[in-house]
PDB file of C-alpha atoms in Angstrom:
ATOM      1  CA  UNK A  46      -0.339 -17.344 -13.175  1.00  0.00           C
ATOM      2  CA  UNK A  47      -3.325 -15.992 -15.075  1.00  0.00           C
ATOM      3  CA  UNK A  48      -3.386 -14.372 -18.488  1.00  0.00           C
ATOM      4  CA  UNK A  49      -3.109 -10.586 -18.609  1.00  0.00           C
ATOM      5  CA  UNK A  50      -6.285  -8.496 -18.570  1.00  0.00           C
ATOM      6  CA  UNK A  51      -5.851  -5.355 -20.693  1.00  0.00           C
ATOM      7  CA  UNK A  52      -7.188  -1.824 -20.388  1.00  0.00           C
ATOM      8  CA  UNK A  53      -6.593   1.459 -22.208  1.00  0.00           C
ATOM      9  CA  UNK A  54      -4.118   2.503 -19.508  1.00  0.00           C
ATOM     10  CA  UNK A  55      -2.363  -0.763 -18.710  1.00  0.00           C
ATOM     11  CA  UNK A  56      -2.796  -4.395 -17.762  1.00  0.00           C
ATOM     12  CA  UNK A  57      -2.957  -6.684 -14.717  1.00  0.00           C
ATOM     13  CA  UNK A  58      -2.858 -10.374 -13.843  1.00  0.00           C
ATOM     14  CA  UNK A  59      -3.016 -12.721 -10.859  1.00  0.00           C
ATOM     15  CA  UNK A  60       0.062 -14.645  -9.724  1.00  0.00           C
ATOM     16  CA  UNK A  61      -0.164 -17.459  -7.154  1.00  0.00           C
ATOM     17  CA  UNK A  62       1.632 -20.510  -5.817  1.00  0.00           C
ATOM     18  CA  UNK A  63       0.032 -23.692  -4.506  1.00  0.00           C
ATOM     19  CA  UNK A  64      -0.953 -23.660  -0.817  1.00  0.00           C
ATOM     20  CA  UNK A  65       1.539 -24.849   1.765  1.00  0.00           C
ATOM     21  CA  UNK A  66       0.773 -27.515   4.374  1.00  0.00           C
ATOM     22  CA  UNK A  67      -1.155 -24.961   6.460  1.00  0.00           C
ATOM     23  CA  UNK A  68      -3.257 -23.845   3.492  1.00  0.00           C
ATOM     24  CA  UNK A  69      -1.506 -20.495   3.062  1.00  0.00           C
ATOM     25  CA  UNK A  70      -1.247 -19.250  -0.517  1.00  0.00           C
ATOM     26  CA  UNK A  71       1.372 -16.735  -1.620  1.00  0.00           C
ATOM     27  CA  UNK A  72      -0.181 -14.636  -4.352  1.00  0.00           C
ATOM     28  CA  UNK A  73      -0.098 -11.166  -5.862  1.00  0.00           C
ATOM     29  CA  UNK A  74      -1.914  -8.792  -8.171  1.00  0.00           C
ATOM     30  CA  UNK A  75       0.580  -7.641 -10.796  1.00  0.00           C
ATOM     31  CA  UNK A  76      -0.270  -4.239 -12.334  1.00  0.00           C
ATOM     32  CA  UNK A  77       1.548  -2.598 -15.234  1.00  0.00           C
ATOM     33  CA  UNK A  78       0.393   0.949 -16.065  1.00  0.00           C
ATOM     34  CA  UNK A  79       1.355   2.241 -19.494  1.00  0.00           C
ATOM     35  CA  UNK A  80       3.891   5.113 -19.614  1.00  0.00           C
ATOM     36  CA  UNK A  81       2.257   8.316 -18.386  1.00  0.00           C
ATOM     37  CA  UNK A  82      -0.433   6.475 -16.400  1.00  0.00           C
ATOM     38  CA  UNK A  83      -0.656   5.806 -12.657  1.00  0.00           C
ATOM     39  CA  UNK A  84      -2.465   3.367 -10.390  1.00  0.00           C
ATOM     40  CA  UNK A  85      -3.190   3.911  -6.726  1.00  0.00           C
ATOM     41  CA  UNK A  86      -1.993   3.013  -3.233  1.00  0.00           C
ATOM     42  CA  UNK A  87      -4.394   1.832  -0.509  1.00  0.00           C
ATOM     43  CA  UNK A  88      -5.261   5.459   0.388  1.00  0.00           C
ATOM     44  CA  UNK A  89      -5.044   7.231  -2.964  1.00  0.00           C
ATOM     45  CA  UNK A  90      -5.150  10.863  -1.873  1.00  0.00           C
ATOM     46  CA  UNK A  91      -7.595  13.225  -3.556  1.00  0.00           C
ATOM     47  CA  UNK A  92      -9.767  11.433  -6.085  1.00  0.00           C
ATOM     48  CA  UNK A  93      -8.216   8.054  -6.841  1.00  0.00           C
ATOM     49  CA  UNK A  94      -9.549   4.522  -6.577  1.00  0.00           C
ATOM     50  CA  UNK A  95      -7.793   2.166  -4.135  1.00  0.00           C
ATOM     51  CA  UNK A  96      -7.157  -1.413  -5.300  1.00  0.00           C
ATOM     52  CA  UNK A  97      -9.808  -3.948  -4.359  1.00  0.00           C
ATOM     53  CA  UNK A  98      -9.634  -7.738  -4.597  1.00  0.00           C
ATOM     54  CA  UNK A  99     -12.750  -9.793  -3.895  1.00  0.00           C
ATOM     55  CA  UNK A 100     -12.843 -13.588  -3.686  1.00  0.00           C
ATOM     56  CA  UNK A 101     -16.038 -15.180  -5.016  1.00  0.00           C
ATOM     57  CA  UNK A 102     -18.629 -16.040  -2.378  1.00  0.00           C
ATOM     58  CA  UNK A 103     -18.675 -19.712  -1.474  1.00  0.00           C
ATOM     59  CA  UNK A 104     -15.083 -20.183  -2.573  1.00  0.00           C
ATOM     60  CA  UNK A 105     -12.746 -22.454  -0.636  1.00  0.00           C
ATOM     61  CA  UNK A 106     -10.225 -19.592  -0.685  1.00  0.00           C
ATOM     62  CA  UNK A 107     -10.278 -16.495   1.527  1.00  0.00           C
ATOM     63  CA  UNK A 108      -8.309 -13.246   1.332  1.00  0.00           C
ATOM     64  CA  UNK A 109      -6.565 -12.320   4.588  1.00  0.00           C
ATOM     65  CA  UNK A 110      -4.630  -9.208   3.553  1.00  0.00           C
ATOM     66  CA  UNK A 111      -3.272  -7.054   0.728  1.00  0.00           C
ATOM     67  CA  UNK A 112       0.217  -5.582   1.147  1.00  0.00           C
ATOM     68  CA  UNK A 113       1.380  -2.432  -0.611  1.00  0.00           C
ATOM     69  CA  UNK A 114       4.855  -1.556  -1.896  1.00  0.00           C
ATOM     70  CA  UNK A 115       6.161   1.939  -1.211  1.00  0.00           C
ATOM     71  CA  UNK A 116       4.218   4.469  -3.342  1.00  0.00           C
ATOM     72  CA  UNK A 117       5.141   7.887  -4.695  1.00  0.00           C
ATOM     73  CA  UNK A 118       3.612  11.293  -4.050  1.00  0.00           C
ATOM     74  CA  UNK A 119       2.301  13.207  -7.076  1.00  0.00           C
ATOM     75  CA  UNK A 120       1.052  16.794  -7.065  1.00  0.00           C
ATOM     76  CA  UNK A 121      -0.883  18.471  -9.874  1.00  0.00           C
ATOM     77  CA  UNK A 122      -1.888  21.872  -8.567  1.00  0.00           C
ATOM     78  CA  UNK A 123      -4.200  21.265  -5.621  1.00  0.00           C
ATOM     79  CA  UNK A 124      -4.637  17.587  -6.529  1.00  0.00           C
ATOM     80  CA  UNK A 125      -2.549  15.101  -4.551  1.00  0.00           C
ATOM     81  CA  UNK A 126      -2.169  11.462  -5.584  1.00  0.00           C
ATOM     82  CA  UNK A 127      -0.478   8.641  -3.663  1.00  0.00           C
ATOM     83  CA  UNK A 128       0.215   6.160  -6.398  1.00  0.00           C
ATOM     84  CA  UNK A 129       2.537   4.148  -8.639  1.00  0.00           C
ATOM     85  CA  UNK A 130       3.726   5.298 -12.071  1.00  0.00           C
ATOM     86  CA  UNK A 131       5.568   2.067 -12.909  1.00  0.00           C
ATOM     87  CA  UNK A 132       4.789  -1.667 -12.740  1.00  0.00           C
ATOM     88  CA  UNK A 133       3.831  -2.706  -9.216  1.00  0.00           C
ATOM     89  CA  UNK A 134       2.943  -6.026  -7.620  1.00  0.00           C
ATOM     90  CA  UNK A 135       0.619  -6.141  -4.594  1.00  0.00           C
ATOM     91  CA  UNK A 136       1.266  -9.228  -2.419  1.00  0.00           C
ATOM     92  CA  UNK A 137      -1.902 -11.083  -1.394  1.00  0.00           C
ATOM     93  CA  UNK A 138      -2.226 -13.377   1.620  1.00  0.00           C
ATOM     94  CA  UNK A 139      -4.757 -16.083   0.780  1.00  0.00           C
ATOM     95  CA  UNK A 140      -5.918 -19.136   2.704  1.00  0.00           C
ATOM     96  CA  UNK A 141      -7.330 -22.365   1.268  1.00  0.00           C
ATOM     97  CA  UNK A 142      -9.789 -24.509   3.198  1.00  0.00           C
ATOM     98  CA  UNK A 143      -9.493 -28.271   2.959  1.00  0.00           C
ATOM     99  CA  UNK A 144      -6.904 -30.424   1.234  1.00  0.00           C
ATOM    100  CA  UNK A 145      -8.389 -30.845  -2.249  1.00  0.00           C
ATOM    101  CA  UNK A 146      -7.577 -29.049  -5.523  1.00  0.00           C
ATOM    102  CA  UNK A 147      -7.557 -25.265  -5.219  1.00  0.00           C
ATOM    103  CA  UNK A 148      -9.071 -22.791  -7.653  1.00  0.00           C
ATOM    104  CA  UNK A 149      -8.938 -19.046  -7.072  1.00  0.00           C
ATOM    105  CA  UNK A 150     -11.899 -17.053  -8.390  1.00  0.00           C
ATOM    106  CA  UNK A 151     -11.034 -13.394  -7.801  1.00  0.00           C
ATOM    107  CA  UNK A 152     -12.379 -10.050  -8.972  1.00  0.00           C
ATOM    108  CA  UNK A 153      -9.824  -7.215  -9.098  1.00  0.00           C
ATOM    109  CA  UNK A 154     -10.896  -3.578  -9.323  1.00  0.00           C
ATOM    110  CA  UNK A 155      -8.404  -0.710  -9.617  1.00  0.00           C
ATOM    111  CA  UNK A 156      -8.196   2.833 -10.895  1.00  0.00           C
ATOM    112  CA  UNK A 157      -5.738   3.589 -13.664  1.00  0.00           C
ATOM    113  CA  UNK A 158      -5.359   7.243 -14.521  1.00  0.00           C
ATOM    114  CA  UNK A 159      -3.719   9.843 -16.714  1.00  0.00           C
ATOM    115  CA  UNK A 160      -5.801  12.928 -17.541  1.00  0.00           C
ATOM    116  CA  UNK A 161      -8.875  11.099 -16.266  1.00  0.00           C
ATOM    117  CA  UNK A 162      -9.302   8.067 -14.023  1.00  0.00           C
ATOM    118  CA  UNK A 163     -10.618   4.901 -15.676  1.00  0.00           C
ATOM    119  CA  UNK A 164     -12.029   2.086 -13.518  1.00  0.00           C
ATOM    120  CA  UNK A 165     -10.395  -1.212 -14.488  1.00  0.00           C
ATOM    121  CA  UNK A 166     -12.083  -4.462 -13.463  1.00  0.00           C
ATOM    122  CA  UNK A 167     -11.103  -8.035 -14.290  1.00  0.00           C
ATOM    123  CA  UNK A 168     -12.067 -11.513 -13.129  1.00  0.00           C
ATOM    124  CA  UNK A 169      -9.317 -14.088 -12.657  1.00  0.00           C
ATOM    125  CA  UNK A 170      -9.823 -17.834 -12.325  1.00  0.00           C
ATOM    126  CA  UNK A 171      -6.667 -19.725 -11.545  1.00  0.00           C
ATOM    127  CA  UNK A 172      -6.218 -23.425 -10.782  1.00  0.00           C
ATOM    128  CA  UNK A 173      -3.213 -24.191  -8.612  1.00  0.00           C
ATOM    129  CA  UNK A 174      -1.111 -27.289  -9.215  1.00  0.00           C
ATOM    130  CA  UNK A 175       0.578 -29.476  -6.593  1.00  0.00           C
ATOM    131  CA  UNK A 176       2.952 -27.703  -4.222  1.00  0.00           C
ATOM    132  CA  UNK A 177       5.767 -30.038  -5.247  1.00  0.00           C
ATOM    133  CA  UNK A 178       5.875 -28.462  -8.712  1.00  0.00           C
ATOM    134  CA  UNK A 179       8.461 -25.747  -9.285  1.00  0.00           C
ATOM    135  CA  UNK A 180       7.258 -22.333 -10.460  1.00  0.00           C
ATOM    136  CA  UNK A 181      10.415 -20.211 -10.738  1.00  0.00           C
ATOM    137  CA  UNK A 182       8.797 -17.316 -12.623  1.00  0.00           C
ATOM    138  CA  UNK A 183       6.019 -16.904 -10.051  1.00  0.00           C
ATOM    139  CA  UNK A 184       8.491 -17.259  -7.176  1.00  0.00           C
ATOM    140  CA  UNK A 185      10.712 -14.546  -8.669  1.00  0.00           C
ATOM    141  CA  UNK A 186       7.759 -12.169  -9.065  1.00  0.00           C
ATOM    142  CA  UNK A 187       6.605 -12.732  -5.478  1.00  0.00           C
ATOM    143  CA  UNK A 188      10.094 -12.313  -3.992  1.00  0.00           C
ATOM    144  CA  UNK A 189      10.565  -9.046  -5.883  1.00  0.00           C
ATOM    145  CA  UNK A 190       7.192  -7.780  -4.627  1.00  0.00           C
ATOM    146  CA  UNK A 191       8.072  -8.590  -1.008  1.00  0.00           C
ATOM    147  CA  UNK A 192      11.383  -6.731  -1.378  1.00  0.00           C
ATOM    148  CA  UNK A 193       9.529  -3.512  -2.260  1.00  0.00           C
ATOM    149  CA  UNK A 194       7.390  -3.488   0.892  1.00  0.00           C
ATOM    150  CA  UNK A 195       8.097  -0.955   3.653  1.00  0.00           C
ATOM    151  CA  UNK A 196      10.206  -2.202   6.556  1.00  0.00           C
ATOM    152  CA  UNK A 197       8.741  -2.741  10.023  1.00  0.00           C
ATOM    153  CA  UNK A 198      10.001  -0.401  12.762  1.00  0.00           C
ATOM    154  CA  UNK A 199      13.609  -0.864  13.883  1.00  0.00           C
ATOM    155  CA  UNK A 200      15.986   0.742  16.364  1.00  0.00           C
ATOM    156  CA  UNK A 201      17.241   3.191  13.721  1.00  0.00           C
ATOM    157  CA  UNK A 202      13.893   3.901  12.018  1.00  0.00           C
ATOM    158  CA  UNK A 203      10.745   4.262  14.098  1.00  0.00           C
ATOM    159  CA  UNK A 204       8.046   6.534  15.490  1.00  0.00           C
ATOM    160  CA  UNK A 205       9.015   6.978  19.131  1.00  0.00           C
ATOM    161  CA  UNK A 206       6.166   9.264  20.224  1.00  0.00           C
ATOM    162  CA  UNK A 207       2.873  10.567  18.882  1.00  0.00           C
ATOM    163  CA  UNK A 208       0.089  12.758  20.234  1.00  0.00           C
ATOM    164  CA  UNK A 209      -3.110  14.211  18.807  1.00  0.00           C
ATOM    165  CA  UNK A 210      -3.871  17.825  19.703  1.00  0.00           C
ATOM    166  CA  UNK A 211      -7.033  18.387  21.790  1.00  0.00           C
ATOM    167  CA  UNK A 212      -8.751  20.073  18.829  1.00  0.00           C
ATOM    168  CA  UNK A 213      -7.746  17.162  16.542  1.00  0.00           C
ATOM    169  CA  UNK A 214      -6.151  19.594  14.082  1.00  0.00           C
ATOM    170  CA  UNK A 215      -2.559  18.328  14.313  1.00  0.00           C
ATOM    171  CA  UNK A 216      -0.767  15.070  15.031  1.00  0.00           C
ATOM    172  CA  UNK A 217       2.665  15.501  16.634  1.00  0.00           C
ATOM    173  CA  UNK A 218       5.252  12.875  15.711  1.00  0.00           C
ATOM    174  CA  UNK A 219       8.754  12.169  16.980  1.00  0.00           C
ATOM    175  CA  UNK A 220      10.789   9.859  14.763  1.00  0.00           C
ATOM    176  CA  UNK A 221      14.171   8.192  14.695  1.00  0.00           C
ATOM    177  CA  UNK A 222      15.456   8.361  11.113  1.00  0.00           C
ATOM    178  CA  UNK A 223      18.225   6.364   9.423  1.00  0.00           C
ATOM    179  CA  UNK A 224      21.701   7.865   9.527  1.00  0.00           C
ATOM    180  CA  UNK A 225      22.601   9.835   6.399  1.00  0.00           C
ATOM    181  CA  UNK A 226      25.790   9.247   4.474  1.00  0.00           C
ATOM    182  CA  UNK A 227      27.991  11.934   2.999  1.00  0.00           C
ATOM    183  CA  UNK A 228      26.215  13.722   0.168  1.00  0.00           C
ATOM    184  CA  UNK A 229      22.758  12.348   1.017  1.00  0.00           C
ATOM    185  CA  UNK A 230      19.899  14.808   1.372  1.00  0.00           C
ATOM    186  CA  UNK A 231      19.065  15.704   4.957  1.00  0.00           C
ATOM    187  CA  UNK A 232      15.674  17.142   4.077  1.00  0.00           C
ATOM    188  CA  UNK A 233      12.427  16.049   5.712  1.00  0.00           C
ATOM    189  CA  UNK A 234      11.088  12.556   5.079  1.00  0.00           C
ATOM    190  CA  UNK A 235       7.827  11.975   3.246  1.00  0.00           C
ATOM    191  CA  UNK A 236       5.162  11.088   5.836  1.00  0.00           C
ATOM    192  CA  UNK A 237       1.750   9.615   5.012  1.00  0.00           C
ATOM    193  CA  UNK A 238      -0.646   9.168   7.932  1.00  0.00           C
ATOM    194  CA  UNK A 239      -3.698   6.989   7.288  1.00  0.00           C
ATOM    195  CA  UNK A 240      -6.670   7.446   9.593  1.00  0.00           C
ATOM    196  CA  UNK A 241     -10.245   6.278   9.079  1.00  0.00           C
ATOM    197  CA  UNK A 242     -10.789   4.410   5.817  1.00  0.00           C
ATOM    198  CA  UNK A 243     -10.562   6.886   2.950  1.00  0.00           C
ATOM    199  CA  UNK A 244      -8.477   9.452   4.843  1.00  0.00           C
ATOM    200  CA  UNK A 245      -4.776  10.234   4.350  1.00  0.00           C
ATOM    201  CA  UNK A 246      -2.858  13.171   5.851  1.00  0.00           C
ATOM    202  CA  UNK A 247       0.489  14.348   4.470  1.00  0.00           C
ATOM    203  CA  UNK A 248       0.939  18.084   5.142  1.00  0.00           C
ATOM    204  CA  UNK A 249       3.886  18.689   7.487  1.00  0.00           C
ATOM    205  CA  UNK A 250       4.134  21.716   9.776  1.00  0.00           C
ATOM    206  CA  UNK A 251       7.443  22.884  11.237  1.00  0.00           C
ATOM    207  CA  UNK A 252       9.523  19.746  10.857  1.00  0.00           C
ATOM    208  CA  UNK A 253      12.939  19.814  12.529  1.00  0.00           C
ATOM    209  CA  UNK A 254      15.734  17.274  12.085  1.00  0.00           C
ATOM    210  CA  UNK A 255      18.305  17.055  14.884  1.00  0.00           C
ATOM    211  CA  UNK A 256      20.763  14.304  14.030  1.00  0.00           C
ATOM    212  CA  UNK A 257      18.739  11.100  13.829  1.00  0.00           C
ATOM    213  CA  UNK A 258      15.725  12.690  15.550  1.00  0.00           C
ATOM    214  CA  UNK A 259      12.924  14.367  13.617  1.00  0.00           C
ATOM    215  CA  UNK A 260       9.962  16.154  15.193  1.00  0.00           C
ATOM    216  CA  UNK A 261       7.025  17.358  13.133  1.00  0.00           C
ATOM    217  CA  UNK A 262       3.325  18.127  13.242  1.00  0.00           C
ATOM    218  CA  UNK A 263       1.064  16.662  10.564  1.00  0.00           C
ATOM    219  CA  UNK A 264      -2.044  18.667   9.711  1.00  0.00           C
ATOM    220  CA  UNK A 265      -5.219  16.647  10.213  1.00  0.00           C
ATOM    221  CA  UNK A 266      -7.995  17.664   7.884  1.00  0.00           C
ATOM    222  CA  UNK A 267     -11.683  17.059   8.333  1.00  0.00           C
ATOM    223  CA  UNK A 268     -12.541  13.779  10.045  1.00  0.00           C
ATOM    224  CA  UNK A 269     -15.904  11.983   9.887  1.00  0.00           C
ATOM    225  CA  UNK A 270     -18.649  13.595  11.956  1.00  0.00           C
ATOM    226  CA  UNK A 271     -18.651  12.432  15.588  1.00  0.00           C
ATOM    227  CA  UNK A 272     -15.459  10.442  15.015  1.00  0.00           C
ATOM    228  CA  UNK A 273     -14.053   9.154  18.322  1.00  0.00           C
ATOM    229  CA  UNK A 274     -10.317   8.500  18.079  1.00  0.00           C
ATOM    230  CA  UNK A 275     -10.127   6.745  21.451  1.00  0.00           C
ATOM    231  CA  UNK A 276      -9.057   3.121  21.001  1.00  0.00           C
ATOM    232  CA  UNK A 277      -8.383   3.542  17.284  1.00  0.00           C
ATOM    233  CA  UNK A 278      -5.308   2.441  15.342  1.00  0.00           C
ATOM    234  CA  UNK A 279      -3.969   4.651  12.561  1.00  0.00           C
ATOM    235  CA  UNK A 280      -1.174   3.870  10.136  1.00  0.00           C
ATOM    236  CA  UNK A 281       1.911   5.858   9.212  1.00  0.00           C
ATOM    237  CA  UNK A 282       4.313   5.363   6.317  1.00  0.00           C
ATOM    238  CA  UNK A 283       7.644   7.203   6.477  1.00  0.00           C
ATOM    239  CA  UNK A 284       9.837   7.409   3.370  1.00  0.00           C
ATOM    240  CA  UNK A 285      13.358   8.701   3.976  1.00  0.00           C
ATOM    241  CA  UNK A 286      15.659   8.456   0.988  1.00  0.00           C
ATOM    242  CA  UNK A 287      15.953   4.854  -0.165  1.00  0.00           C
ATOM    243  CA  UNK A 288      14.304   3.427   2.962  1.00  0.00           C
ATOM    244  CA  UNK A 289      10.673   3.262   4.030  1.00  0.00           C
ATOM    245  CA  UNK A 290       9.048   2.162   7.285  1.00  0.00           C
ATOM    246  CA  UNK A 291       5.409   1.502   8.122  1.00  0.00           C
ATOM    247  CA  UNK A 292       3.875   1.146  11.561  1.00  0.00           C
ATOM    248  CA  UNK A 293       0.683   1.760  13.528  1.00  0.00           C
ATOM    249  CA  UNK A 294      -0.203   4.516  15.974  1.00  0.00           C
ATOM    250  CA  UNK A 295      -2.407   3.561  18.923  1.00  0.00           C
ATOM    251  CA  UNK A 296      -4.743   6.149  20.445  1.00  0.00           C
ATOM    252  CA  UNK A 297      -5.678   4.654  23.817  1.00  0.00           C
TER     253      UNK A 297
END
C-alpha cells in the first residue's frame, strides 16, 4: 500500500494487491476524515465533490469501476449532503495489461468538508509485488471494504415496480423490505435515487408500509434541459435499518 497523503481535514492512501492470472487487481482508496469532517459519496447532494480516481495516460493499468460503501444523509438547514463522517474505503476494480511488473500511477481527487469544502488531491505511485506474496494487512482492508457495500437485490429486499409520472415530477416505487424484528423501527427507509450524472433525488412523498411492502413517490427535481429518459438506467440505494440494497431502474 502507499504512504498516507495528508490534508487539513484528513488523509487518504491507495491499497492494492498484485494482479491475478486474468490481470484483475483488487484495490481501494482508503479515506480517513478527521473528527467533525465529512467526505462524499458518488452523488454528494447539494454542493459536495464526488470522489475521482484517474489512472495516468499510457499506463498499463486501467480503472474499470469504483464501488461505494453505504453513505449517510446529513442535513444542515436547506443543505443536504450524502457522505461519510468516518473512515471509509472505496473498492477499485483495476485491470493490468500484459504479464510484466505492474506499477499503478493514480491521481485521487476528493472533497473533504466541515464548515467549508476543501479539495484534496494526491498522486499515488505503487509497485505491486508477485501475487504469491502474502499481504494480510491489505487483504483485511479490502475484505472489510467489500463487507460495507450495499447488497444486490434479493427476494426479501428489492424494487418490484417503478414508474415515472408523465410530467417527470415524481417517481413511483414499490419495494419489498426486510422483515422487522420486535422493537425495530418500522419507519420509512432512506431512499436515494441517482439519475443523470450529478443528480440525486431523496424527498419522499406519501410513503406507506404494509407489512413487507412499501409504496412511495420520490420527488424529481429539475432535470437537464431536453433530457430524454427513454432507454436510460437510473440507480437507487435503499437503506432500511442495518441493511442496504442497490439496484438499477430501467426506463424502456
